[in-house]
């Protein structure tokens, strides 16, 4: 199956760059990786969020068919990994859309935000309000920690995360914040409860459900088993600021010396740069800082496209080689490998607990999705035996624009399946 031309064309229209700040601070990556080892084990996480964790409603609006409540709580990530969240994201905000009349039971589906889904309007209009009309189902819309309107432009630009580490912080926050909301909804007497999301929201909903200790409907739409392929082989890889990432990876030995060690335990293999090459890159970095880089186009070309063999090397004919001859393509490949390693570490579903009942999972995926490649990665059926995967014709963008009704039907089906299987699980 090929990839959608619309996906490729749409991505070309967008000028935003991803990860313009680079990888993020090595110490932040270390902290979130260490926390991932904890949160990836459901048994170890049972006491991370108290059952009576405080949640507050501070505004209520009445519409024709529903009540819209706005609320907030302090993200548990701030307590568990202090200082890792932006100051503006410490307070988690949500919108709760509740039907005036319930059709059956009091079902609530939590919707996590996809890329660019700022605030609540898009999810409320395309999913929550139709779900009230079609199924009498309430929706709780959690705001993404990095899509808060109060965040300064230096932290995030439009829908683009500044650092690679921000994506992992976001995941940790949303896992814990989803737990807070599920427990709050249980206390308030709502049932059954489930989770969904589209694209990145589907990834985050999947991560959150791996941490929930009970059977729960999960409907991830247009997402798959890991985010690594999204940023290394999908169309979004063209938007990644590889120049900045390659430079940081090459000149900062902490990424290799400290971060790669944290990846080794899960079998990730990331190549190492030679010490001689690191020395040369640091010298070139200083040259970049204090000189007119445009005067050195040959060095710039070599730096971006090649990595060196040990200095003073010889070629296959026994002649001493100059800098250009001692180069071979690899720095870009090494940066991609490092990206794959850190992405798999924090987003690969195989690194997290299997949901309690995979039979309650209905995955909706587009056959020609160019944003979320499925080639070369473990399938969700392999990681979660028993889950259902429904394939749509077309790509990522066309599915998002025209197939929201299919996403909603998958939600209804998963909730019905839960009610049949667990009628007394309140």
XYZ file of C-alpha atoms in Angstrom, residues 19 23 29 32-33 35-37 39-40 164-165 167-168 171 175 203-204 207 210 224-233 242 259-260 262-270 335-353 372-380 383:
71
model
C 12.310 20.672 17.618
C 17.090 17.532 21.963
C 16.135 13.566 29.212
C 12.160 11.625 32.123
C 13.793 8.344 31.024
C 10.583 8.206 35.287
C 9.518 6.218 32.194
C 10.907 3.061 33.781
C 5.458 4.684 34.813
C 5.859 1.873 32.290
C 12.474 16.541 21.624
C 12.351 16.132 25.406
C 7.254 15.324 23.782
C 8.283 12.899 26.535
C 3.457 12.009 27.637
C -0.622 9.671 31.643
C -0.726 7.787 21.173
C -1.213 9.622 24.429
C -0.062 5.371 26.933
C -1.530 1.097 29.799
C 0.163 3.203 15.944
C 2.654 1.408 18.184
C 5.433 4.037 18.419
C 6.154 7.654 17.535
C 9.677 6.848 16.330
C 8.592 6.182 12.749
C 6.594 9.432 12.705
C 9.708 11.549 13.194
C 12.273 9.412 11.339
C 10.503 8.060 8.235
C 17.959 17.929 11.804
C 21.649 9.108 27.603
C 22.561 6.129 25.431
C 19.767 4.608 29.681
C 18.568 3.191 26.362
C 20.723 0.083 26.377
C 18.586 -1.842 28.846
C 15.687 -2.020 26.365
C 17.872 -3.235 23.527
C 18.196 0.042 21.636
C 21.375 0.220 19.579
C 22.691 3.712 18.841
C 21.168 11.375 14.705
C 18.231 9.484 13.213
C 19.239 6.371 15.145
C 19.461 8.380 18.353
C 16.046 9.896 17.619
C 14.595 6.435 17.051
C 16.139 5.224 20.296
C 14.804 8.007 22.497
C 11.390 7.963 20.776
C 11.019 4.210 21.210
C 12.130 4.489 24.826
C 9.313 6.857 25.762
C 6.545 6.109 23.248
C 6.805 2.461 22.182
C 3.840 0.556 23.567
C 6.024 -2.519 24.106
C 7.855 -0.568 26.820
C 4.630 -0.179 28.800
C 2.240 -2.593 30.500
C 2.238 7.344 10.852
C 4.246 4.699 8.958
C 3.588 1.106 9.981
C 6.398 -0.502 7.975
C 9.316 -1.782 10.027
C 7.688 -1.425 13.459
C 5.799 -3.884 15.656
C 2.079 -3.880 15.009
C -0.405 -3.156 17.760
C 1.881 -5.940 21.277
